[in-house]
Each structure stands twice: as structure tokens, then as C-alpha cells.
Coordinates of C-alpha atoms and ligand atoms in Angstrom, one line a residue:
M1 CA 0.0 0.0 0.0
K2 CA 1.3 3.5 -0.9
N3 CA 0.4 6.4 1.4
I4 CA -0.7 9.8 0.1
A5 CA -1.6 13.0 2.1
I6 CA -3.4 16.2 1.4
L7 CA -3.1 19.6 3.0
C8 CA -4.5 23.1 2.4
S9 CA -2.1 26.1 2.4
G10 CA -2.7 29.8 2.3
G11 CA -6.2 31.3 2.0
D12 CA -9.2 28.9 2.2
V13 CA -11.7 28.6 -0.7
S14 CA -15.0 27.0 -1.2
G15 CA -14.4 23.8 -3.0
M16 CA -11.7 22.5 -0.6
N17 CA -14.1 20.3 1.3
P18 CA -15.5 18.6 -1.9
A19 CA -11.8 18.1 -2.9
L20 CA -11.1 16.5 0.4
K21 CA -14.0 14.1 0.0
H22 CA -13.0 13.0 -3.4
F23 CA -9.3 12.8 -2.3
V24 CA -10.2 10.2 0.3
E25 CA -12.6 8.3 -2.0
Y26 CA -10.4 8.3 -5.1
S27 CA -7.3 7.3 -3.1
L28 CA -9.1 4.3 -1.6
E29 CA -10.3 3.4 -5.1
K30 CA -6.7 3.5 -6.3
K31 CA -5.6 1.3 -3.3
L32 CA -3.7 4.2 -1.7
T33 CA -4.0 5.0 2.0
P34 CA -5.1 8.6 2.5
Y35 CA -4.0 11.0 5.2
F36 CA -5.0 14.5 6.2
I37 CA -2.4 17.0 7.3
Y38 CA -4.1 19.7 9.4
D39 CA -3.4 23.4 9.3
G40 CA -1.1 23.5 6.2
Y41 CA 2.6 23.2 6.5
E42 CA 2.3 23.9 10.2
G43 CA 0.7 20.5 10.7
L44 CA 3.3 18.9 8.6
I45 CA 6.0 20.3 10.9
D46 CA 4.0 19.5 14.1
N47 CA 3.1 16.0 13.0
N48 CA -0.6 16.9 13.0
I49 CA -1.3 14.1 10.4
E50 CA -4.1 11.5 10.5
K51 CA -5.0 8.5 8.6
V52 CA -8.5 8.9 7.2
S53 CA -11.4 7.0 5.6
Y54 CA -14.9 7.5 4.2
S55 CA -16.5 8.5 7.6
D56 CA -14.0 11.4 7.9
V57 CA -15.5 13.1 4.8
S58 CA -19.1 12.4 5.2
G59 CA -21.4 15.5 5.2
I60 CA -18.7 18.0 4.1
I61 CA -19.4 18.3 0.3
N62 CA -21.8 21.2 0.8
R63 CA -19.6 23.2 3.3
G64 CA -17.3 26.1 2.5
G65 CA -13.8 26.5 4.0
T66 CA -11.8 23.4 4.8
K67 CA -12.4 20.7 7.4
I68 CA -8.6 20.2 7.8
G69 CA -7.8 23.9 8.3
S70 CA -5.4 26.0 6.3
A71 CA -2.5 28.2 7.4
R72 CA 0.5 30.2 6.3
S73 CA 3.8 28.9 7.8
K74 CA 6.8 31.0 8.4
R75 CA 8.6 27.9 9.8
F76 CA 8.3 26.0 6.5
M77 CA 10.4 28.7 4.8
S78 CA 13.4 27.4 6.8
Q79 CA 15.3 24.3 5.9
K80 CA 15.5 23.1 9.6
Y81 CA 11.7 22.8 9.8
R82 CA 11.4 21.2 6.4
E83 CA 13.8 18.5 7.7
I84 CA 11.4 17.9 10.6
A85 CA 8.4 17.7 8.1
K86 CA 10.3 15.1 6.1
Q87 CA 10.9 13.0 9.3
N88 CA 7.2 13.1 10.1
L89 CA 6.3 11.9 6.6
D90 CA 8.9 9.1 6.8
I91 CA 7.5 7.8 10.1
L92 CA 4.1 7.4 8.3
N93 CA 5.7 6.3 5.1
I94 CA 4.0 9.0 3.1
Q95 CA 5.6 9.5 -0.3
M96 CA 3.1 11.7 -2.1
L97 CA 1.4 15.0 -1.3
V98 CA -1.5 16.8 -2.8
V99 CA -1.6 20.5 -1.9
L100 CA -4.5 22.9 -2.3
G101 CA -3.0 26.4 -2.4
G102 CA -1.5 29.3 -4.3
D103 CA 1.8 29.8 -6.1
G104 CA 3.6 30.6 -2.8
S105 CA 2.6 27.2 -1.5
F106 CA 3.8 25.5 -4.7
R107 CA 7.1 27.3 -4.5
G108 CA 7.6 25.9 -1.0
L109 CA 6.6 22.4 -2.1
D110 CA 9.1 22.5 -5.0
T111 CA 11.9 23.4 -2.6
F112 CA 10.8 20.5 -0.4
Y113 CA 10.7 18.1 -3.4
K114 CA 14.2 19.2 -4.4
E115 CA 15.6 18.7 -0.9
H116 CA 13.7 15.5 0.1
N117 CA 12.3 14.0 -3.1
V118 CA 8.7 14.0 -1.7
K119 CA 6.4 13.9 -4.8
F120 CA 3.7 16.5 -5.0
C121 CA 0.9 17.8 -7.2
G122 CA -0.5 21.3 -6.5
I123 CA -4.1 22.2 -7.1
P124 CA -4.5 25.9 -7.8
S125 CA -6.9 27.2 -5.1
T126 CA -7.5 30.9 -4.7
I127 CA -10.5 33.2 -5.3
D128 CA -8.2 35.7 -6.9
N129 CA -7.8 33.5 -10.0
D130 CA -4.2 34.9 -10.4
I131 CA -2.1 31.8 -10.8
N132 CA -0.1 31.7 -14.0
G133 CA -0.7 28.7 -16.3
T134 CA -4.2 27.9 -15.3
D135 CA -7.4 29.6 -16.4
Y136 CA -9.3 28.4 -13.4
C137 CA -8.5 28.2 -9.7
L138 CA -10.7 26.3 -7.3
G139 CA -13.1 28.6 -5.4
V140 CA -13.5 31.3 -8.1
D141 CA -17.0 30.3 -9.2
T142 CA -18.4 30.2 -5.7
A143 CA -16.9 33.6 -5.0
L144 CA -18.4 35.0 -8.2
N145 CA -21.8 33.7 -7.3
T146 CA -21.6 35.2 -3.8
I147 CA -20.6 38.6 -5.3
K148 CA -23.4 38.3 -7.9
T149 CA -26.0 37.7 -5.2
S150 CA -24.7 40.6 -3.1
I151 CA -24.8 43.0 -6.1
D152 CA -28.3 41.9 -7.1
A153 CA -29.4 42.9 -3.6
I154 CA -27.5 46.2 -3.7
R155 CA -29.1 47.0 -7.1
D156 CA -32.6 46.8 -5.6
T157 CA -31.8 49.4 -3.0
A158 CA -29.7 51.5 -5.5
S159 CA -32.7 51.8 -7.9
S160 CA -35.2 52.6 -5.1
F161 CA -33.1 55.4 -3.6
K162 CA -31.5 56.9 -6.7
R163 CA -28.0 56.2 -5.6
A164 CA -24.6 55.2 -6.9
F165 CA -23.1 52.1 -5.3
V166 CA -19.4 51.4 -5.3
V167 CA -18.8 47.8 -4.6
E168 CA -15.2 46.6 -3.9
T169 CA -14.2 43.0 -4.6
M170 CA -11.2 41.1 -3.4
G171 CA -8.4 40.0 -5.8
R172 CA -5.2 41.6 -4.6
D173 CA -3.4 42.8 -7.8
C174 CA -5.7 40.8 -10.1
G175 CA -8.9 42.3 -11.4
Y176 CA -10.6 39.0 -12.4
L177 CA -13.4 39.0 -9.8
A178 CA -14.3 42.7 -10.5
L179 CA -14.1 42.3 -14.3
V180 CA -16.3 39.2 -14.5
T181 CA -18.7 40.6 -11.9
A182 CA -19.0 43.9 -13.7
L183 CA -19.8 42.1 -17.0
T184 CA -22.3 39.8 -15.5
S185 CA -24.0 42.3 -13.2
G186 CA -24.3 45.1 -15.8
A187 CA -22.1 47.6 -13.9
E188 CA -21.7 51.0 -15.4
L189 CA -18.1 51.4 -14.2
C190 CA -15.4 48.7 -13.6
L191 CA -12.0 49.6 -12.3
I192 CA -9.2 47.0 -12.1
P193 CA -5.5 47.3 -11.4
E194 CA -4.5 46.0 -14.9
I195 CA -6.1 48.9 -16.7
K196 CA -5.2 52.6 -16.2
Y197 CA -8.2 54.8 -15.9
D198 CA -9.1 58.4 -15.8
L199 CA -12.4 59.1 -13.9
N200 CA -12.8 62.4 -15.7
S201 CA -13.3 60.6 -19.0
Y202 CA -16.6 59.1 -17.6
E203 CA -18.0 62.4 -16.3
E204 CA -19.8 63.8 -19.3
D205 CA -21.3 60.5 -20.4
F206 CA -22.6 59.7 -16.8
K207 CA -24.2 63.2 -16.5
I208 CA -26.0 62.7 -19.9
Q209 CA -27.2 59.3 -18.7
M210 CA -28.6 61.0 -15.5
K211 CA -30.4 63.6 -17.6
N212 CA -31.9 60.9 -19.7
G213 CA -33.4 59.3 -16.6
R214 CA -30.8 56.9 -15.2
R215 CA -31.7 56.3 -11.5
Y216 CA -28.6 54.6 -10.3
F217 CA -25.0 53.7 -11.1
L218 CA -23.2 50.5 -10.1
A219 CA -19.4 50.6 -9.9
V220 CA -17.5 47.4 -9.3
I221 CA -13.9 48.1 -8.3
S222 CA -11.1 45.7 -7.4
E223 CA -9.3 46.2 -4.1
G224 CA -5.9 46.7 -5.9
I225 CA -6.7 49.9 -7.8
D226 CA -5.0 53.2 -7.0
N227 CA -8.1 54.9 -5.5
S228 CA -10.0 53.8 -2.4
A229 CA -13.7 53.0 -2.7
D230 CA -14.5 56.1 -0.7
E231 CA -12.6 58.3 -3.2
I232 CA -14.7 56.8 -6.1
S233 CA -17.8 57.3 -4.1
N234 CA -16.9 61.0 -3.4
W235 CA -16.3 61.4 -7.1
F236 CA -19.9 60.3 -7.9
E237 CA -21.3 62.7 -5.3
E238 CA -19.1 65.7 -6.3
K239 CA -18.7 65.3 -10.1
I240 CA -21.8 63.4 -11.2
G241 CA -24.2 64.8 -8.5
I242 CA -25.7 61.6 -7.2
E243 CA -25.7 60.3 -3.6
S244 CA -23.3 57.5 -3.3
R245 CA -22.6 54.5 -0.9
V246 CA -19.7 52.1 -0.6
S247 CA -20.0 48.4 0.0
I248 CA -16.8 46.5 0.7
L249 CA -17.7 42.8 0.3
G250 CA -14.6 41.5 2.2
H251 CA -14.4 38.0 3.4
I252 CA -18.0 37.0 2.6
Q253 CA -16.5 36.4 -0.9
R254 CA -14.5 33.4 0.3
G255 CA -16.9 31.2 2.1
G256 CA -20.3 29.7 1.5
N257 CA -21.8 26.6 0.0
P258 CA -19.6 25.5 -2.9
S259 CA -21.1 26.0 -6.3
V260 CA -21.9 23.1 -8.6
Y261 CA -18.9 24.1 -10.8
D262 CA -16.5 24.2 -7.9
R263 CA -17.7 20.8 -6.7
L264 CA -17.1 19.4 -10.2
M265 CA -13.8 21.1 -10.6
A266 CA -12.7 19.9 -7.1
Y267 CA -13.5 16.3 -8.3
K268 CA -11.6 16.7 -11.6
F269 CA -8.6 18.5 -10.1
V270 CA -8.2 15.8 -7.5
T271 CA -8.6 13.0 -10.0
Y272 CA -5.9 14.5 -12.2
A273 CA -3.6 15.2 -9.3
I274 CA -3.7 11.6 -8.0
D275 CA -3.5 10.1 -11.5
G276 CA -0.5 12.3 -12.2
L277 CA 1.3 11.3 -9.1
L278 CA 0.7 7.6 -9.9
N279 CA 1.9 8.1 -13.5
G280 CA 5.3 9.8 -12.9
E281 CA 4.3 13.5 -12.5
N282 CA 6.6 14.1 -9.6
N283 CA 6.4 17.8 -9.1
S284 CA 3.6 19.5 -11.0
V285 CA 0.6 21.7 -10.7
I286 CA -2.5 20.5 -12.3
C287 CA -3.8 23.3 -14.5
H288 CA -7.0 23.9 -16.3
T289 CA -6.8 25.6 -19.7
K290 CA -9.2 27.1 -22.2
N291 CA -12.1 25.4 -23.8
D292 CA -12.3 27.6 -26.8
F293 CA -15.3 28.7 -28.9
V294 CA -15.3 27.0 -32.3
Y295 CA -17.4 27.4 -35.5
K296 CA -18.8 24.2 -36.8
S297 CA -20.7 23.4 -39.9
I298 CA -24.5 23.1 -39.7
N299 CA -24.1 19.5 -40.9
E300 CA -21.9 18.5 -38.0
V301 CA -24.2 20.1 -35.5
V302 CA -27.6 18.9 -36.7
N303 CA -26.8 15.6 -38.3
T304 CA -24.9 14.0 -35.4
S305 CA -26.6 13.1 -32.1
H306 CA -25.3 14.5 -28.9
T307 CA -23.2 12.2 -26.7
L308 CA -22.4 12.7 -23.0
D309 CA -18.8 13.6 -22.0
K310 CA -16.9 10.3 -21.8
E311 CA -14.8 11.6 -18.9
L312 CA -17.9 12.4 -16.9
I313 CA -19.5 9.0 -17.6
S314 CA -16.3 7.3 -16.3
C315 CA -16.8 8.9 -13.0
I316 CA -20.1 7.1 -12.2
N317 CA -19.6 4.8 -9.1
K318 CA -19.1 1.3 -10.1
P319 CA -19.9 -1.7 -7.9
S320 CA -16.7 -2.7 -6.1
Ligands
ADP401 P1 -0.2 31.2 -1.5 O1 0.1 29.8 -1.5 O2 -1.7 31.5 -1.4 O3 0.5 32.0 -2.6 P2 1.8 32.2 0.4 O4 2.6 32.9 -0.6 O5 1.5 32.9 1.7 O6 0.3 31.8 -0.1 O7 2.5 30.8 0.7 C1 1.9 29.9 1.6 C2 3.0 29.2 2.4 O8 3.8 28.5 1.5 C3 3.9 30.1 3.2 O9 3.4 30.5 4.4 C4 5.1 29.2 3.4 O10 4.9 28.3 4.4 C5 5.1 28.4 2.1 N1 6.1 29.0 1.2 C6 6.0 30.0 0.3 N2 7.1 30.3 -0.4 C7 8.1 29.4 0.1 C8 9.5 29.1 -0.2 N3 10.1 29.8 -1.1 N4 10.1 28.2 0.5 C9 9.4 27.4 1.4 N5 8.1 27.6 1.7 C10 7.4 28.6 1.1

């Protein structure tokens, strides 16, 4: 029997619990013994590691956050503590790690691999969607849905009271959450760190819109832009002449019931991570890249019947 462990590092996201559930079930299906490492690299250093089975992951698929905790670890940055971590893994004969985290966590793992040859596969997990090489990071869809629900509610009051609302999303230096939210919530203004902006250039157009009967404005801004949400709000009041309010969504964006897409992606990321480890991918990050739009002939579309995705069909539970 080979032993495999999973840990969560850095910020938690919705989708980690569904990933833990599938990790345990798929490991057992592949005749591996699954272990949980609690509280990220801290648990690896402190030997907070536990053998797990089906009952440890029952009832968690619909829960946000992570059952095994997540942490940042200063100690894991030092070779001395990584040595201790390796000793802990050796005692339990764990040769493979699956890590849910961001690029910082993966950098740490790669150092660990180079020093101690512990195989790993990283699963990109951050609501910021800012990891190079993957189009999707676990947790993003749930965060977007949470933001959408909040903005839909804000829109109701904005239109009732003739107001501008400035909604700030998370994302650090990445404007992905704000950009997708602005597009899918019909915002009039979207400001993100990647694009230089000049508020004055919106002034005339917004005033004309007000004259023509617009009752409210919705601005979605990313936390990483040069101006604060209050400054944008003051601009609406002073330059456009509409009462304005700020709503900083903060940590509600991270938690909550994982969306269908995040549950499915958790399932797929974990399957690929474990398969990769069993097939010689010793130090990789499992990335998800674009499904493009393609033009197809009418013949191809209407003369061939639809078939279900083979990969999905293969996931159906089979009798053991
Ligand atoms: P994220 O994984 O979300 O990018 P961080 O950058 O905070 O988050 O990294 C998470 C953890 O990964 C750190 O607290 C540290 O324990 C570990 N880590 C990051 N970089 C390194 C490194 N160069 N060497 C060893 N460990 C690292």
C-alpha cells in the first residue's frame, strides 16, 4: 500500500471540502492509504497528520472553507523545519502530497521536493484567479456567485433610492473578480489594477445618462486599484451629482456553500492530481486551460446526435 496525504495552504476557498471528500474516496479506489495534514505546512511540521477514511469526509461536500484547516507557515520557509516535516512523513511512510494552495505554497513544495524527493501535485486554489498557467482556480466560481447575489441585492436598493453604489471586490493585484462581476452584473463602471483609468473621462457620459433618466449607477472596483472605494464614491457625489454609498464585500466572498462548478472542478482537479502522481508527474501543478469557442458546420451540428462527455461518464460509481 502506498500512502498519500493532502493539505490546504494559504487562503481557504469554497471547494476545498469537496476536494477532500474526493481525495479520500479516489485514493481508496486506487488502493492508496489517504492521510489528512491539518493546518497546512504547520501541521506537517507539528506532525498533525491523521489516517482517514470514508467517515471522515461524510457530510462535508456542501460546506465552504476546509475541514482540515489552512495556514501560512513561516517555519516551512526554513530548511530546519522542512527537515522535521520530512521526518514526520517518513514515520508514516507518506511518499506523495496533494496540496491545495496558491503559487507561494507550490514554490515551498518544490523546494521540499528538491531537498527530500517527496512527490507532489498542486491544485490551484484561490478566489483571486491569479495563478499563471491555469485559467481556473478552485473557489472562483463560488466567490463570483456570492458577489453576484450581493450585487443583485444592492441593485434593488440603489434603484429605489437613486444612488450610486461602489462595490469593492477582493483579488489583490488581479482584477478578475471585479471584471467578470461587472460584465455579469451590468455595472456602469469597472476599475481594475490591470487597466489605467481616468475618472474624468466618464464624467460627461454619466451626466448625460442622468439627464436621460438613469436612476442609479453601479461601480465594481477591485481592491488593488489606486483609488479607495471612498474616493470613487466621493467622485460620484461631487462630479456626477448623485448620492453614493460604498460596499466592501470582504471575506463573505471566500466562504459559503460551494457551487456546482467548484464541486465538479474539485472532483476533476483531485482525480488528475492523483493520476498524475501515480503516472510519474513528480512535481507538478494540475492546471485547467481554455475550452475555446469553435465554429462548426450546420451538418456537423444537426446531423450527429449528442453524446455525454466520456470523462464524466467514467466517474459514475461502479460496484466494487
Ligand atoms: P499562497 O500559496 O496563497 O500563494 P503564500 O505565498 O502565503 O500563499 O504561501 C503559503 C505558504 O507557502 C507560506 O506560508 C510558506 O509556508 C510556504 N512557502 C511559500 N514560499 C516558500 C518558499 N520559497 N520556501 C518554502 N516555503 C514557502
